[in-house]
Amino acid sequence: MYDADIFAVITAHDTLNLADSALRLEHNSRWFSKAAGGVALEPTLNSRETTPADDTPSGDVEKKEVLGDRLVVTFSKLFASDTFENGLQLGTNPISSHVLLGHRGTKSISGRQCNITVDNAHSIWLHDYSSTYGTAVGHNGQNGAEVRRKETWLLCFPFGTKDMFSGTTIRCGRFAIRIDFPNHGRKSSRYVENLQAFVDKLKAAAGRSMVVPPGVEVLGLDTTPSTQAPSEAATPRERLIYYEVAVIGAGVYGKVLKTIKARDGKAFASKIFRPPPNGNKRRRDDPDPNWLMSIRREFAIMRDNPHPNVIQVLELRETPKPAMIMRYYPLGNIVSASTHQDEHVTAWGQILDGLSHLLHRYQVGNHDTGV
């Protein structure tokens, strides 16, 4: 079990020795924790002594014994820092960064690359306010290469939320680290107090910055100013980022997932369409154009005909897999709901009302509705 003073644990995640070498920088020595275990680095026996057997039962190996080199960021050391305007700062500027990701000149990493904060609900967030080349945040093996600039990502949900992220990674170019918040799921009273102290210190720092003009480093003038994006249709790299966290429904033509929007942590439903059999010998990644057209038509009908009993659709995505982003209803679907008979009748009335709205709108008479 981790001490409640621990805020985050950072480990290397790329295979190019980039993050691993950054962990060992002198600037990060206050956080550095060397890997436990390993082989003998120098002789412990003379040449006449017998090599000892490994008498440790395989099931008794503690988790901490298999951890590699890591940075263990503690509240006490973080709060003692002179720079706390933006929470836990990561970058290549040793003056403003609590965790140094390399020295100036490290490819794809800015002086003030990103920072981690805590809000009033004790959710944990990562912000990329001023990097030159952007940051990518991966959860549950998703979106780990989706680079964004001037973006915000939810890292940890507030206490009491059933949804959880795992395998959280932060990537800057080819540099990648994994970050864990080992105490967030346990919610010990001391850890909660430390999180609240984090929030209070952020508020105090914000209040001081309104009175005392910030210095050059605080203003972030050590990085190249970003250029405003042109006002045109969003490209895939500009789309909102969603993370799938649970399956909430499935059918013949696809499944519906609960998804979380990275920017604000709000829940949505995502309908993922199952592609039809590839009978025309198309390339495996080449979707059926007629199938895509039917999905676009379904989305357009629901979008253009709002009704209280027709689910609201918000966005259609065609890559990397066709998906329809919709409103999320936390009470679940009718099939799994434990409702009384009279409530079932009311629900079916609402379904038929919505269906009637859509069919009459397009002057369609449907006598084959399955019940």
CSV table of C-alpha atoms in Angstrom, one decimal:
chain,number,residue,atom,x,y,z
A,1,MET,CA,0.0,0.0,0.0
A,2,TYR,CA,1.3,3.4,-0.9
A,3,ASP,CA,1.8,6.2,1.6
A,4,ALA,CA,-1.0,8.8,1.5
A,5,ASP,CA,1.7,11.5,0.8
A,6,ILE,CA,2.2,10.1,-2.7
A,7,PHE,CA,0.4,12.0,-5.4
A,8,ALA,CA,1.7,10.3,-8.6
A,9,VAL,CA,4.1,7.6,-9.8
A,10,ILE,CA,5.8,8.2,-13.2
A,11,THR,CA,7.5,5.4,-15.1
A,12,ALA,CA,9.1,5.2,-18.6
A,13,HIS,CA,6.8,4.0,-21.4
A,14,ASP,CA,8.7,4.4,-24.6
A,15,THR,CA,11.2,1.9,-26.0
A,16,LEU,CA,13.9,4.4,-27.1
A,17,ASN,CA,15.4,5.1,-23.6
A,18,LEU,CA,14.0,8.7,-23.9
A,19,ALA,CA,11.8,8.7,-20.8
A,20,ASP,CA,14.1,6.3,-18.9
A,21,SER,CA,17.0,8.7,-19.3
A,22,ALA,CA,14.8,11.7,-18.2
A,23,LEU,CA,13.9,9.9,-15.0
A,24,ARG,CA,17.5,9.9,-14.0
A,25,LEU,CA,18.2,13.6,-14.6
A,26,GLU,CA,19.7,15.3,-11.5
A,27,HIS,CA,16.7,17.7,-11.4
A,28,ASN,CA,14.4,14.7,-10.8
A,29,SER,CA,16.5,13.2,-8.0
A,30,ARG,CA,14.1,14.4,-5.3
A,31,TRP,CA,11.4,12.1,-6.8
A,32,PHE,CA,13.6,9.3,-8.1
A,33,SER,CA,13.1,5.8,-6.7
A,34,LYS,CA,15.5,3.1,-8.0
A,35,ALA,CA,14.1,-0.2,-9.1
A,36,ALA,CA,14.1,-2.8,-6.4
A,37,GLY,CA,15.5,-6.3,-6.9
A,38,GLY,CA,17.7,-7.2,-9.8
A,39,VAL,CA,20.9,-9.1,-10.0
A,40,ALA,CA,24.0,-8.6,-7.8
A,41,LEU,CA,25.9,-5.7,-9.2
A,42,GLU,CA,29.1,-6.8,-7.4
A,43,PRO,CA,30.4,-10.1,-6.0
A,44,THR,CA,28.8,-11.1,-2.7
A,45,LEU,CA,30.5,-14.5,-2.4
A,46,ASN,CA,34.0,-15.7,-2.8
A,47,SER,CA,34.9,-18.3,-5.4
A,48,ARG,CA,34.7,-21.2,-3.0
A,49,GLU,CA,31.2,-20.5,-1.7
A,50,THR,CA,28.1,-22.2,-3.1
A,51,THR,CA,25.7,-20.3,-5.2
A,52,PRO,CA,22.5,-19.8,-3.1
A,53,ALA,CA,19.1,-21.0,-4.3
A,54,ASP,CA,16.2,-18.7,-4.8
A,55,ASP,CA,14.1,-19.7,-1.8
A,56,THR,CA,11.4,-17.0,-2.3
A,57,PRO,CA,8.0,-18.6,-3.1
A,58,SER,CA,6.7,-17.4,-6.4
A,59,GLY,CA,3.5,-16.2,-4.9
A,60,ASP,CA,5.2,-14.1,-2.3
A,61,VAL,CA,6.9,-11.6,-4.6
A,62,GLU,CA,5.6,-8.2,-3.7
A,63,LYS,CA,4.4,-5.7,-6.3
A,64,LYS,CA,7.0,-3.2,-5.3
A,65,GLU,CA,9.8,-5.6,-6.1
A,66,VAL,CA,9.0,-5.7,-9.8
A,67,LEU,CA,8.6,-2.0,-10.3
A,68,GLY,CA,11.3,-0.4,-12.5
A,69,ASP,CA,13.0,3.0,-11.9
A,70,ARG,CA,10.3,5.6,-11.3
A,71,LEU,CA,9.6,9.1,-10.0
A,72,VAL,CA,7.4,9.1,-6.9
A,73,VAL,CA,5.9,12.6,-6.6
A,74,THR,CA,4.8,13.5,-3.1
A,75,PHE,CA,2.5,16.2,-1.9
A,76,SER,CA,5.0,17.3,0.8
A,77,LYS,CA,7.8,18.0,-1.6
A,78,LEU,CA,5.5,19.4,-4.2
A,79,PHE,CA,4.0,21.9,-1.8
A,80,ALA,CA,7.5,23.0,-0.7
A,81,SER,CA,8.3,24.1,-4.2
A,82,ASP,CA,8.6,27.8,-5.0
A,83,THR,CA,6.6,27.4,-8.2
A,84,PHE,CA,3.1,26.1,-7.9
A,85,GLU,CA,1.1,28.5,-10.1
A,86,ASN,CA,0.0,25.7,-12.4
A,87,GLY,CA,0.2,22.6,-10.2
A,88,LEU,CA,2.6,19.9,-11.1
A,89,GLN,CA,4.5,21.2,-14.1
A,90,LEU,CA,6.3,19.0,-16.7
A,91,GLY,CA,8.7,20.3,-19.3
A,92,THR,CA,12.3,21.1,-20.2
A,93,ASN,CA,12.6,24.4,-18.3
A,94,PRO,CA,14.4,23.6,-15.0
A,95,ILE,CA,13.1,26.8,-13.4
A,96,SER,CA,9.4,26.1,-13.9
A,97,SER,CA,9.3,22.3,-14.2
A,98,HIS,CA,8.9,20.1,-11.2
A,99,VAL,CA,9.5,17.0,-13.4
A,100,LEU,CA,12.1,17.6,-16.0
A,101,LEU,CA,11.4,15.8,-19.3
A,102,GLY,CA,14.8,16.6,-20.7
A,103,HIS,CA,17.0,19.7,-21.1
A,104,ARG,CA,16.3,22.4,-23.6
A,105,GLY,CA,16.7,21.0,-27.1
A,106,THR,CA,15.0,17.7,-26.4
A,107,LYS,CA,12.9,17.0,-29.5
A,108,SER,CA,9.1,17.6,-29.3
A,109,ILE,CA,9.2,18.8,-25.7
A,110,SER,CA,8.7,22.4,-24.7
A,111,GLY,CA,9.9,24.3,-21.7
A,112,ARG,CA,6.4,24.2,-20.2
A,113,GLN,CA,5.0,21.1,-21.9
A,114,CYS,CA,2.0,20.3,-19.7
A,115,ASN,CA,0.8,20.6,-16.1
A,116,ILE,CA,-1.4,18.5,-13.8
A,117,THR,CA,-4.0,20.1,-11.5
A,118,VAL,CA,-6.8,19.0,-9.1
A,119,ASP,CA,-10.3,20.6,-9.1
A,120,ASN,CA,-12.9,21.2,-6.4
A,121,ALA,CA,-14.4,17.8,-7.0
A,122,HIS,CA,-11.0,16.2,-6.6
A,123,SER,CA,-10.8,15.2,-10.3
A,124,ILE,CA,-7.2,15.2,-11.7
A,125,TRP,CA,-6.6,16.9,-15.0
A,126,LEU,CA,-3.7,17.4,-17.5
A,127,HIS,CA,-3.5,20.7,-19.5
A,128,ASP,CA,-1.4,21.5,-22.5
A,129,TYR,CA,-1.5,25.3,-22.5
A,130,SER,CA,1.7,26.4,-24.3
A,131,SER,CA,3.6,23.5,-25.9
A,132,THR,CA,4.9,23.8,-29.5
A,133,TYR,CA,4.2,20.3,-30.8
A,134,GLY,CA,1.4,19.1,-28.5
A,135,THR,CA,0.7,16.3,-26.1
A,136,ALA,CA,-1.2,13.0,-26.3
A,137,VAL,CA,-2.9,11.2,-23.4
A,138,GLY,CA,-3.8,7.6,-23.6
A,139,HIS,CA,-6.3,5.7,-21.3
A,140,ASN,CA,-7.1,2.0,-21.5
A,141,GLY,CA,-5.0,1.6,-24.6
A,142,GLN,CA,-7.0,4.3,-26.5
A,143,ASN,CA,-6.0,7.6,-28.1
A,144,GLY,CA,-2.4,7.3,-27.1
A,145,ALA,CA,-1.2,8.9,-30.3
A,146,GLU,CA,-3.9,11.6,-30.6
A,147,VAL,CA,-1.8,14.7,-30.3
A,148,ARG,CA,-3.4,18.0,-29.3
A,149,ARG,CA,-2.3,21.5,-28.4
A,150,LYS,CA,-4.1,23.8,-26.0
A,151,GLU,CA,-6.2,20.9,-24.8
A,152,THR,CA,-7.3,19.4,-21.5
A,153,TRP,CA,-7.6,15.8,-20.5
A,154,LEU,CA,-9.3,14.1,-17.5
A,155,LEU,CA,-6.8,11.9,-15.8
A,156,CYS,CA,-8.8,10.7,-12.7
A,157,PHE,CA,-12.5,10.8,-12.0
A,158,PRO,CA,-13.9,12.3,-8.8
A,159,PHE,CA,-14.4,10.0,-5.8
A,160,GLY,CA,-17.5,7.9,-5.9
A,161,THR,CA,-17.5,7.5,-9.7
A,162,LYS,CA,-17.6,3.9,-10.9
A,163,ASP,CA,-15.7,4.6,-14.1
A,164,MET,CA,-11.9,4.2,-13.9
A,165,PHE,CA,-9.1,4.8,-16.3
A,166,SER,CA,-6.1,2.5,-16.4
A,167,GLY,CA,-2.7,2.5,-18.2
A,168,THR,CA,-2.6,6.3,-18.5
A,169,THR,CA,0.2,7.5,-20.7
A,170,ILE,CA,1.5,10.9,-21.6
A,171,ARG,CA,3.3,11.2,-25.0
A,172,CYS,CA,5.3,14.0,-26.5
A,173,GLY,CA,6.6,13.0,-29.9
A,174,ARG,CA,8.5,9.7,-29.3
A,175,PHE,CA,8.9,10.4,-25.6
A,176,ALA,CA,6.3,8.6,-23.5
A,177,ILE,CA,5.7,8.1,-19.8
A,178,ARG,CA,3.1,6.3,-17.8
A,179,ILE,CA,1.5,8.0,-14.8
A,180,ASP,CA,-0.4,6.4,-12.0
A,181,PHE,CA,-2.3,7.9,-9.0
A,182,PRO,CA,-2.1,4.8,-6.7
A,183,ASN,CA,-4.0,6.4,-3.8
A,184,HIS,CA,-6.9,7.8,-5.8
A,185,GLY,CA,-9.0,4.6,-5.7
A,186,ARG,CA,-8.5,4.1,-2.0
A,187,LYS,CA,-9.7,7.5,-0.8
A,188,SER,CA,-8.0,7.5,2.5
A,189,SER,CA,-8.8,10.5,4.7
A,190,ARG,CA,-5.2,11.8,4.6
A,191,TYR,CA,-5.0,11.5,0.9
A,192,VAL,CA,-8.2,13.5,0.5
A,193,GLU,CA,-6.8,16.2,2.8
A,194,ASN,CA,-3.7,16.3,0.6
A,195,LEU,CA,-5.8,16.7,-2.5
A,196,GLN,CA,-7.8,19.5,-0.9
A,197,ALA,CA,-4.5,21.2,0.1
A,198,PHE,CA,-3.5,20.9,-3.6
A,199,VAL,CA,-6.7,22.7,-4.6
A,200,ASP,CA,-6.3,25.4,-1.9
A,201,LYS,CA,-2.7,26.1,-3.0
A,202,LEU,CA,-3.7,26.4,-6.6
A,203,LYS,CA,-6.4,29.0,-5.6
A,204,ALA,CA,-3.9,30.9,-3.5
A,205,ALA,CA,-1.4,31.0,-6.3
A,206,ALA,CA,-4.1,32.2,-8.7
A,207,GLY,CA,-5.0,34.9,-6.2
A,208,ARG,CA,-1.4,36.1,-5.9
A,209,SER,CA,-0.9,36.2,-9.7
A,210,MET,CA,-3.8,38.7,-9.9
A,211,VAL,CA,-2.0,41.0,-7.5
A,212,VAL,CA,1.7,40.5,-8.3
A,213,PRO,CA,2.7,40.7,-12.0
A,214,PRO,CA,4.0,37.3,-13.0
A,215,GLY,CA,7.6,36.9,-14.2
A,216,VAL,CA,8.6,35.9,-17.7
A,217,GLU,CA,8.8,32.2,-16.7
A,218,VAL,CA,5.3,32.2,-15.2
A,219,LEU,CA,3.9,33.8,-18.4
A,220,GLY,CA,5.3,30.9,-20.4
A,221,LEU,CA,7.3,33.1,-22.7
A,222,ASP,CA,10.0,30.5,-22.9
A,223,THR,CA,8.1,28.6,-25.6
A,224,THR,CA,7.1,29.5,-29.1
A,225,PRO,CA,3.7,31.2,-29.2
A,226,SER,CA,1.0,29.1,-30.9
A,227,THR,CA,-0.7,30.1,-34.1
A,228,GLN,CA,-4.4,30.2,-34.1
A,229,ALA,CA,-5.9,27.4,-36.2
A,230,PRO,CA,-7.8,28.5,-39.4
A,231,SER,CA,-11.6,28.5,-39.2
A,232,GLU,CA,-12.3,25.6,-41.4
A,233,ALA,CA,-13.8,22.1,-41.0
A,234,ALA,CA,-12.2,20.1,-38.2
A,235,THR,CA,-9.6,17.6,-39.3
A,236,PRO,CA,-9.2,14.2,-37.5
A,237,ARG,CA,-6.5,15.7,-35.3
A,238,GLU,CA,-8.8,18.5,-34.2
A,239,ARG,CA,-11.7,16.3,-33.2
A,240,LEU,CA,-12.8,15.9,-29.6
A,241,ILE,CA,-11.3,13.0,-27.8
A,242,TYR,CA,-13.5,10.3,-26.3
A,243,TYR,CA,-12.5,7.2,-24.2
A,244,GLU,CA,-14.6,4.1,-24.1
A,245,VAL,CA,-15.2,2.8,-20.6
A,246,ALA,CA,-18.0,0.3,-20.6
A,247,VAL,CA,-20.4,-1.6,-22.9
A,248,ILE,CA,-24.0,-0.6,-22.2
A,249,GLY,CA,-25.8,-2.4,-25.0
A,250,ALA,CA,-25.3,-4.7,-28.0
A,251,GLY,CA,-27.3,-5.8,-31.0
A,252,VAL,CA,-27.0,-7.4,-34.4
A,253,TYR,CA,-25.7,-4.3,-36.1
A,254,GLY,CA,-23.3,-3.0,-33.5
A,255,LYS,CA,-22.9,-2.1,-29.8
A,256,VAL,CA,-23.3,1.0,-27.6
A,257,LEU,CA,-20.5,2.1,-25.3
A,258,LYS,CA,-20.3,4.5,-22.5
A,259,THR,CA,-17.7,7.0,-23.5
A,260,ILE,CA,-16.0,9.9,-21.6
A,261,LYS,CA,-15.1,13.2,-23.3
A,262,ALA,CA,-11.5,14.0,-22.4
A,263,ARG,CA,-12.0,17.8,-22.2
A,264,ASP,CA,-14.6,17.9,-19.5
A,265,GLY,CA,-15.1,14.4,-18.3
A,266,LYS,CA,-18.8,14.2,-19.3
A,267,ALA,CA,-20.3,10.9,-20.3
A,268,PHE,CA,-21.8,10.2,-23.7
A,269,ALA,CA,-23.1,7.1,-25.5
A,270,SER,CA,-21.2,5.9,-28.6
A,271,LYS,CA,-22.9,3.6,-31.1
A,272,ILE,CA,-20.3,1.5,-32.8
A,273,PHE,CA,-21.5,0.0,-36.1
A,274,ARG,CA,-20.5,-3.6,-37.0
A,275,PRO,CA,-19.4,-3.8,-40.6
A,276,PRO,CA,-21.2,-6.2,-43.0
A,277,PRO,CA,-19.4,-9.2,-44.4
A,278,ASN,CA,-16.9,-8.3,-47.0
A,279,GLY,CA,-18.3,-10.1,-50.0
A,280,ASN,CA,-16.9,-7.9,-52.7
A,281,LYS,CA,-13.2,-8.7,-52.1
A,282,ARG,CA,-12.5,-5.1,-51.0
A,283,ARG,CA,-9.4,-4.4,-48.9
A,284,ARG,CA,-9.9,-5.3,-45.3
A,285,ASP,CA,-9.8,-1.6,-44.2
A,286,ASP,CA,-11.9,-0.4,-47.1
A,287,PRO,CA,-15.5,0.0,-45.8
A,288,ASP,CA,-18.6,-0.7,-48.0
A,289,PRO,CA,-19.7,2.7,-49.4
A,290,ASN,CA,-23.4,1.7,-49.3
A,291,TRP,CA,-23.0,0.7,-45.6
A,292,LEU,CA,-21.4,4.1,-44.8
A,293,MET,CA,-24.2,5.9,-46.7
A,294,SER,CA,-26.8,4.1,-44.6
A,295,ILE,CA,-25.0,5.2,-41.4
A,296,ARG,CA,-24.9,8.8,-42.6
A,297,ARG,CA,-28.6,8.6,-43.5
A,298,GLU,CA,-29.5,7.3,-40.0
A,299,PHE,CA,-27.5,10.1,-38.4
A,300,ALA,CA,-29.0,12.8,-40.6
A,301,ILE,CA,-32.5,11.6,-39.9
A,302,MET,CA,-32.0,11.7,-36.1
A,303,ARG,CA,-30.1,15.0,-36.2
A,304,ASP,CA,-32.6,16.8,-38.4
A,305,ASN,CA,-35.8,15.6,-36.6
A,306,PRO,CA,-35.4,16.4,-33.0
A,307,HIS,CA,-38.1,15.1,-30.7
A,308,PRO,CA,-38.4,14.4,-26.9
A,309,ASN,CA,-38.6,10.7,-27.6
A,310,VAL,CA,-35.9,10.4,-30.2
A,311,ILE,CA,-32.4,10.2,-28.8
A,312,GLN,CA,-30.2,13.2,-29.5
A,313,VAL,CA,-27.3,12.6,-31.7
A,314,LEU,CA,-24.3,14.9,-31.5
A,315,GLU,CA,-21.5,13.8,-33.8
A,316,LEU,CA,-20.8,11.2,-36.5
A,317,ARG,CA,-17.3,9.8,-36.9
A,318,GLU,CA,-16.3,7.6,-39.8
A,319,THR,CA,-12.7,6.9,-38.7
A,320,PRO,CA,-11.1,4.8,-37.4
A,321,LYS,CA,-14.4,3.0,-37.1
A,322,PRO,CA,-17.9,4.4,-37.8
A,323,ALA,CA,-19.4,5.7,-34.5
A,324,MET,CA,-22.4,7.9,-33.6
A,325,ILE,CA,-21.9,10.1,-30.5
A,326,MET,CA,-25.2,10.5,-28.6
A,327,ARG,CA,-26.6,11.6,-25.2
A,328,TYR,CA,-25.9,9.2,-22.4
A,329,TYR,CA,-28.8,8.1,-20.1
A,330,PRO,CA,-27.4,6.8,-16.8
A,331,LEU,CA,-30.5,4.8,-15.9
A,332,GLY,CA,-29.8,2.4,-18.7
A,333,ASN,CA,-32.0,0.8,-21.3
A,334,ILE,CA,-35.6,-0.4,-21.0
A,335,VAL,CA,-34.6,-4.1,-21.2
A,336,SER,CA,-32.5,-4.0,-18.1
A,337,ALA,CA,-34.6,-1.6,-16.2
A,338,SER,CA,-36.7,-3.0,-13.3
A,339,THR,CA,-39.9,-1.1,-14.0
A,340,HIS,CA,-43.6,-1.8,-13.2
A,341,GLN,CA,-46.0,-2.9,-15.9
A,342,ASP,CA,-47.7,0.5,-16.2
A,343,GLU,CA,-44.2,2.1,-16.7
A,344,HIS,CA,-43.6,-0.4,-19.5
A,345,VAL,CA,-46.8,0.7,-21.2
A,346,THR,CA,-45.8,4.4,-20.8
A,347,ALA,CA,-42.3,3.6,-22.2
A,348,TRP,CA,-43.8,1.8,-25.3
A,349,GLY,CA,-46.1,4.8,-25.8
A,350,GLN,CA,-43.1,7.1,-25.9
A,351,ILE,CA,-41.2,4.8,-28.3
A,352,LEU,CA,-44.2,4.7,-30.7
A,353,ASP,CA,-44.6,8.5,-30.4
A,354,GLY,CA,-41.0,9.0,-31.5
A,355,LEU,CA,-41.3,6.4,-34.2
A,356,SER,CA,-44.4,8.0,-35.5
A,357,HIS,CA,-42.7,11.4,-35.5
A,358,LEU,CA,-39.9,10.1,-37.8
A,359,LEU,CA,-42.1,8.1,-40.1
A,360,HIS,CA,-44.7,10.8,-40.6
A,361,ARG,CA,-41.9,13.3,-41.2
A,362,TYR,CA,-40.8,11.3,-44.3
A,363,GLN,CA,-44.3,10.1,-45.1
A,364,VAL,CA,-43.5,6.5,-44.5
A,365,GLY,CA,-46.1,4.0,-43.3
A,366,ASN,CA,-44.5,1.1,-41.4
A,367,HIS,CA,-46.7,-1.9,-40.6
A,368,ASP,CA,-43.8,-4.2,-39.7
A,369,THR,CA,-42.6,-2.9,-36.3
A,370,GLY,CA,-41.5,-5.8,-34.1
A,371,VAL,CA,-42.8,-5.8,-30.6
